[in-house]
Coordinates of N, CA, C and O in Angstrom, one line a residue:
M1 N 4.4 8.4 4.9 CA 3.6 7.9 4.3 C 3.4 7.3 3.2 O 4.0 8.9 1.9
T2 N 4.2 6.2 2.7 CA 4.8 5.9 1.0 C 3.5 5.1 0.4 O 2.8 3.7 1.0
A3 N 2.8 5.0 -0.9 CA 2.0 4.1 -1.4 C 2.9 3.4 -2.4 O 3.7 4.1 -3.3
R4 N 2.3 2.0 -2.6 CA 2.9 0.8 -3.5 C 1.6 1.2 -4.6 O 0.5 0.9 -4.6
I5 N 1.8 1.5 -6.0 CA 1.0 0.9 -7.4 C 1.9 0.1 -7.8 O 2.3 -0.1 -8.4
F6 N 0.8 -0.6 -8.2 CA 0.7 -1.9 -9.1 C -0.6 -3.0 -9.5 O -1.5 -2.5 -9.5
K7 N -0.2 -3.1 -10.2 CA -0.8 -4.3 -11.1 C -1.3 -5.9 -10.2 O -0.4 -6.3 -9.5
P8 N -2.2 -6.2 -9.5 CA -2.1 -7.4 -8.7 C -2.1 -8.8 -9.6 O -2.8 -8.9 -10.9
A9 N -1.4 -9.8 -8.7 CA -1.4 -11.1 -9.4 C -2.3 -11.9 -9.6 O -3.5 -11.5 -8.5
K10 N -2.8 -12.8 -10.1 CA -3.5 -13.5 -10.4 C -3.5 -14.9 -9.1 O -2.7 -14.7 -8.9
N11 N -5.3 -14.7 -8.7 CA -4.6 -15.5 -7.5 C -4.6 -17.4 -8.1 O -4.5 -18.0 -9.3
A12 N -3.6 -17.5 -7.5 CA -2.8 -19.1 -7.7 C -3.8 -20.2 -7.2 O -3.8 -21.5 -8.0
M13 N -4.7 -20.0 -6.9 CA -5.8 -21.4 -6.2 C -7.3 -21.1 -7.7 O -7.6 -22.5 -7.5
Q14 N -6.8 -20.3 -8.3 CA -7.9 -20.5 -9.5 C -7.4 -20.5 -11.1 O -6.5 -20.0 -11.3
S15 N -7.9 -20.6 -12.0 CA -7.4 -20.2 -13.5 C -7.5 -18.9 -14.0 O -7.2 -18.3 -15.4
G16 N -8.8 -18.5 -13.6 CA -9.7 -16.9 -14.1 C -8.5 -15.5 -13.6 O -7.1 -16.2 -12.7
R17 N -8.5 -14.9 -14.1 CA -7.9 -13.6 -14.1 C -8.6 -12.4 -13.3 O -8.3 -11.3 -13.8
A18 N -9.9 -12.4 -13.2 CA -10.4 -11.3 -12.2 C -9.6 -10.6 -11.0 O -8.8 -11.3 -10.5
K19 N -9.8 -9.2 -11.4 CA -9.0 -8.5 -10.7 C -7.7 -8.4 -10.7 O -6.8 -7.8 -9.7
T20 N -7.1 -8.5 -12.3 CA -6.2 -8.4 -12.4 C -6.0 -7.2 -13.1 O -4.8 -6.8 -13.7
K21 N -6.9 -6.8 -13.7 CA -7.1 -5.7 -14.9 C -6.6 -3.9 -14.4 O -6.2 -3.5 -15.0
D22 N -7.4 -4.3 -13.4 CA -7.0 -2.8 -12.5 C -5.8 -2.7 -11.6 O -5.2 -3.5 -11.7
W23 N -5.3 -1.4 -11.8 CA -4.0 -1.1 -11.0 C -4.5 -1.0 -9.5 O -5.7 -0.3 -9.0
Q24 N -3.7 -1.4 -8.5 CA -4.1 -1.2 -7.0 C -2.6 -0.3 -6.3 O -2.0 -0.5 -6.4
L25 N -3.7 0.8 -5.3 CA -2.6 1.4 -4.6 C -3.0 0.6 -3.1 O -3.6 0.9 -2.4
D26 N -1.7 0.7 -2.2 CA -1.8 0.3 -0.7 C -0.5 1.0 -0.7 O 0.2 1.5 -1.1
Y27 N -0.9 1.2 0.6 CA 0.3 1.9 1.6 C 1.1 1.2 2.4 O 1.0 -0.1 2.7
E28 N 2.4 1.4 2.4 CA 3.2 0.9 3.2 C 3.3 0.6 4.7 O 2.6 1.7 5.0
P29 N 3.7 -0.2 5.5 CA 3.2 0.1 6.7 C 4.5 1.3 7.6 O 5.4 1.2 7.1
E30 N 3.2 1.8 8.1 CA 3.8 3.0 9.2 C 4.8 2.9 10.2 O 5.5 3.1 11.0
Q31 N 3.8 1.6 11.2 CA 4.1 1.0 12.5 C 4.4 -0.5 12.1 O 3.9 -1.3 11.4
P32 N 5.6 -1.3 12.7 CA 5.7 -2.7 12.8 C 4.4 -3.3 13.3 O 3.9 -3.0 14.1
R33 N 4.6 -4.4 12.8 CA 3.2 -5.8 13.7 C 3.9 -5.9 14.9 O 5.2 -6.2 15.3
T34 N 2.9 -6.3 15.9 CA 3.7 -6.7 17.3 C 2.7 -7.4 17.8 O 1.8 -7.6 16.9
V35 N 2.9 -8.5 17.9 CA 2.4 -10.0 18.9 C 1.6 -9.5 20.3 O 2.2 -9.3 21.0
E36 N 0.7 -9.9 20.1 CA -0.3 -10.1 21.4 C 0.1 -10.8 22.0 O -0.1 -12.3 21.6
P37 N -0.1 -10.4 23.5 CA 1.2 -11.2 24.1 C -0.2 -12.8 24.7 O -0.1 -13.4 25.1
L38 N -1.1 -11.9 24.8 CA -2.3 -12.8 25.7 C -2.8 -14.0 24.5 O -2.7 -15.4 24.6
M39 N -3.3 -13.7 23.2 CA -3.5 -14.8 22.4 C -2.8 -15.1 21.5 O -2.8 -16.0 20.6
G40 N -1.3 -14.6 21.0 CA -0.5 -14.4 20.2 C -0.9 -13.6 19.1 O -0.2 -14.3 18.0
W41 N -1.9 -13.1 18.1 CA -2.2 -12.7 17.2 C -1.4 -11.6 16.9 O -1.3 -10.4 18.0
T42 N -1.4 -11.3 16.1 CA -0.2 -10.5 15.3 C -1.4 -9.0 15.2 O -2.4 -9.3 14.4
S43 N -1.4 -8.1 15.4 CA -1.6 -6.3 15.5 C -1.1 -5.3 14.8 O 0.1 -5.4 15.4
S44 N -1.7 -4.4 14.5 CA -0.7 -3.0 14.2 C -1.8 -1.7 14.8 O -3.3 -2.3 14.3
G45 N -1.2 -0.7 15.1 CA -2.0 0.4 15.3 C -2.1 1.2 13.9 O -2.7 2.3 13.8
D46 N -1.6 0.2 12.9 CA -1.6 1.6 12.0 C -3.2 1.5 11.4 O -3.0 -0.1 9.8
M47 N -3.6 2.0 10.8 CA -5.4 2.1 9.9 C -5.0 2.0 8.4 O -5.8 1.1 7.6
K48 N -4.1 2.3 8.0 CA -3.6 2.7 6.9 C -3.4 1.3 6.0 O -3.6 1.2 4.8
Q49 N -3.1 0.3 6.4 CA -2.6 -1.0 5.8 C -3.6 -2.1 5.5 O -3.5 -2.6 4.7
Q50 N -5.1 -1.1 5.9 CA -5.9 -2.0 5.9 C -7.1 -1.8 4.1 O -8.5 -1.5 4.1
L51 N -6.4 0.0 3.8 CA -7.4 0.8 2.8 C -6.4 0.1 1.5 O -4.5 0.1 1.2
T52 N -7.6 -0.2 0.5 CA -6.4 -0.3 -0.7 C -7.6 -0.1 -1.9 O -8.7 0.1 -1.5
L53 N -7.4 1.0 -2.2 CA -7.9 1.8 -3.2 C -7.8 0.8 -4.7 O -6.1 1.0 -5.2
R54 N -8.7 1.2 -5.9 CA -8.6 0.0 -6.8 C -8.7 1.5 -8.1 O -9.4 2.2 -7.9
F55 N -7.4 1.8 -9.2 CA -7.9 2.4 -10.4 C -7.8 1.9 -11.5 O -7.3 1.3 -11.6
E56 N -8.6 2.6 -12.9 CA -8.5 1.4 -14.3 C -7.4 2.2 -14.9 O -6.8 0.8 -15.2
T57 N -6.2 3.1 -14.0 CA -5.2 3.2 -15.1 C -4.3 3.0 -13.9 O -4.1 3.9 -13.0
K58 N -2.7 3.5 -14.4 CA -1.7 3.9 -13.8 C -1.9 5.2 -13.7 O -1.7 5.2 -12.5
E59 N -2.2 5.7 -14.9 CA -1.6 7.6 -14.3 C -3.1 7.5 -13.4 O -3.0 8.8 -12.8
E60 N -3.7 7.1 -13.7 CA -4.9 7.7 -12.4 C -4.8 7.4 -11.2 O -5.0 8.3 -10.8
A61 N -4.1 6.4 -11.0 CA -3.3 6.2 -9.6 C -2.5 7.1 -9.4 O -1.9 7.5 -8.3
I62 N -1.4 7.3 -10.3 CA -0.1 8.5 -9.6 C -1.4 9.6 -9.4 O -0.5 10.7 -8.6
A63 N -2.0 10.2 -10.8 CA -2.4 11.6 -10.6 C -2.9 11.8 -9.0 O -3.0 12.7 -8.4
Y64 N -4.1 10.4 -8.7 CA -4.6 10.8 -7.2 C -3.2 11.2 -6.5 O -3.4 11.5 -5.1
C65 N -2.1 10.1 -6.5 CA -1.3 10.2 -5.3 C -0.8 12.1 -5.4 O 0.0 12.0 -4.3
E66 N -0.5 12.4 -6.4 CA 0.1 13.7 -6.8 C -0.8 14.7 -6.1 O -0.9 15.4 -5.2
R67 N -2.0 14.3 -6.2 CA -2.7 15.6 -6.1 C -3.2 15.2 -4.1 O -3.4 16.5 -4.0
K68 N -3.4 14.6 -3.6 CA -3.1 14.1 -2.2 C -1.6 14.4 -1.6 O -1.6 14.4 -0.6
G69 N -0.6 14.4 -2.4 CA 0.4 14.9 -2.0 C 1.3 13.7 -0.9 O 1.9 13.3 -0.3
I70 N 1.2 12.2 -1.6 CA 1.4 10.6 -1.4 C 2.7 10.6 -2.0 O 2.7 10.5 -3.5
A71 N 3.5 10.4 -1.7 CA 4.7 9.7 -2.0 C 5.0 8.2 -2.2 O 3.8 7.7 -1.6
Y72 N 4.8 8.4 -3.7 CA 4.4 6.7 -4.7 C 5.9 6.1 -5.3 O 6.6 6.4 -5.9
Q73 N 5.4 4.6 -5.2 CA 6.6 3.7 -5.9 C 5.5 2.8 -6.9 O 4.8 2.3 -6.4
V74 N 6.1 3.2 -8.0 CA 5.0 2.4 -9.3 C 5.8 1.2 -9.3 O 7.0 0.9 -9.9
I75 N 5.8 0.0 -9.1 CA 5.4 -1.4 -9.9 C 5.2 -1.6 -10.9 O 3.9 -2.3 -11.2
E76 N 5.7 -1.7 -11.9 CA 5.1 -2.5 -13.5 C 5.4 -3.7 -13.3 O 6.1 -4.7 -12.9
P77 N 4.2 -4.8 -14.0 CA 4.0 -5.9 -14.0 C 4.6 -6.6 -15.1 O 5.1 -5.8 -15.9
Q78 N 5.3 -8.1 -14.5 CA 6.0 -8.8 -16.2 C 4.9 -9.4 -16.2 O 3.8 -10.1 -15.8
A79 N 5.5 -9.5 -17.5 CA 4.7 -11.3 -18.4 C 4.5 -12.0 -18.5 O 5.6 -12.7 -17.8
S80 N 4.0 -12.9 -17.9 CA 3.9 -14.0 -17.8 C 3.9 -15.1 -18.8 O 3.4 -14.3 -20.2
A81 N 4.5 -16.2 -18.8 CA 4.9 -16.9 -20.1 C 4.0 -17.7 -20.0 O 3.4 -18.2 -19.6
Q82 N 3.1 -17.7 -21.2 CA 1.9 -18.6 -21.9 C 2.6 -19.5 -22.4 O 3.1 -19.8 -24.0
R83 N 2.1 -20.8 -22.1 CA 2.5 -21.9 -22.9 C 1.2 -22.8 -23.9 O -0.1 -22.5 -23.1
Q84 N 1.3 -23.0 -25.2 CA 0.3 -23.6 -25.6 C 0.4 -25.2 -25.6 O 1.4 -26.0 -25.2
V85 N -0.8 -25.5 -24.7 CA -0.9 -27.1 -24.2 C -2.3 -27.6 -25.1 O -3.3 -27.0 -25.3
A86 N -2.0 -28.8 -25.5 CA -3.2 -29.5 -25.9 C -3.5 -30.5 -25.7 O -2.5 -31.3 -25.0
Y87 N -4.6 -31.3 -25.9 CA -5.2 -32.6 -24.8 C -4.1 -33.4 -25.8 O -3.6 -34.4 -25.1
A88 N -4.2 -33.6 -26.9 CA -3.5 -34.5 -28.0 C -2.0 -35.0 -27.8 O -0.9 -35.7 -27.9
D89 N -1.3 -33.5 -26.6 CA 0.2 -33.9 -26.0 C 0.0 -34.8 -25.6 O 0.9 -35.2 -25.7
N90 N -0.8 -35.4 -24.3 CA -0.5 -36.2 -23.5 C 0.0 -37.8 -24.4 O -0.1 -38.6 -23.4
F91 N -0.9 -37.4 -25.7 CA -0.8 -39.1 -26.5 C 0.6 -38.7 -27.3 O 0.0 -39.5 -28.3
A92 N 1.6 -37.7 -27.0 CA 1.9 -37.8 -28.6 C 3.3 -38.9 -28.1 O 3.6 -39.5 -27.7
F93 N 4.1 -39.1 -29.6 CA 4.9 -40.1 -29.6 C 6.6 -39.5 -29.1 O 7.3 -40.6 -29.0
R94 N 6.5 -37.8 -29.1 CA 7.2 -37.2 -28.8 C 7.7 -37.5 -27.4 O 8.4 -36.5 -26.4
R95 N 6.6 -37.7 -26.4 CA 6.9 -37.7 -24.9 C 8.0 -38.4 -24.5 O 8.0 -39.4 -25.3
W96 N 8.8 -38.5 -23.7 CA 9.7 -38.7 -22.6 C 9.3 -39.7 -21.9 O 10.1 -41.0 -22.2
E97 N 8.1 -39.9 -21.8 CA 7.8 -41.6 -20.8 C 6.5 -42.1 -21.7 O 5.5 -41.2 -22.3
P98 N 6.4 -42.9 -21.7 CA 5.3 -43.7 -22.5 C 4.1 -43.1 -21.2 O 4.0 -43.2 -20.6
W99 N 2.6 -42.7 -22.1 CA 1.6 -43.0 -21.5 C 0.9 -44.9 -21.1 O 1.0 -45.3 -22.4
T100 N 1.1 -45.1 -20.1 CA -0.1 -46.2 -19.9 C -0.6 -45.5 -18.4 O -0.8 -44.8 -18.0
H101 N -1.6 -46.5 -18.4 CA -2.6 -46.3 -17.0 C -1.6 -47.1 -15.6 O -0.9 -47.9 -15.6

């Protein structure tokens, strides 16, 4: 049983950064997923795939794994590149293509 400790990425469908501050612990699947023949649903008998734990710091998550004897892998977050964007840039003279209706 191996666990992944990571910071989740922001939701691509919204501009907010909710639920990205905490560290998350997910278990790696122990059994492969199987396709149920009648309905075609994908399922697994591994119940730990449904378990997600959240911690305020990376150290708390690591301490939890060490206390419980769980092998873990820490995935460090990558910094996102932020661009400064202003509404006035839509009408600037340095635009590549002219602004028209």
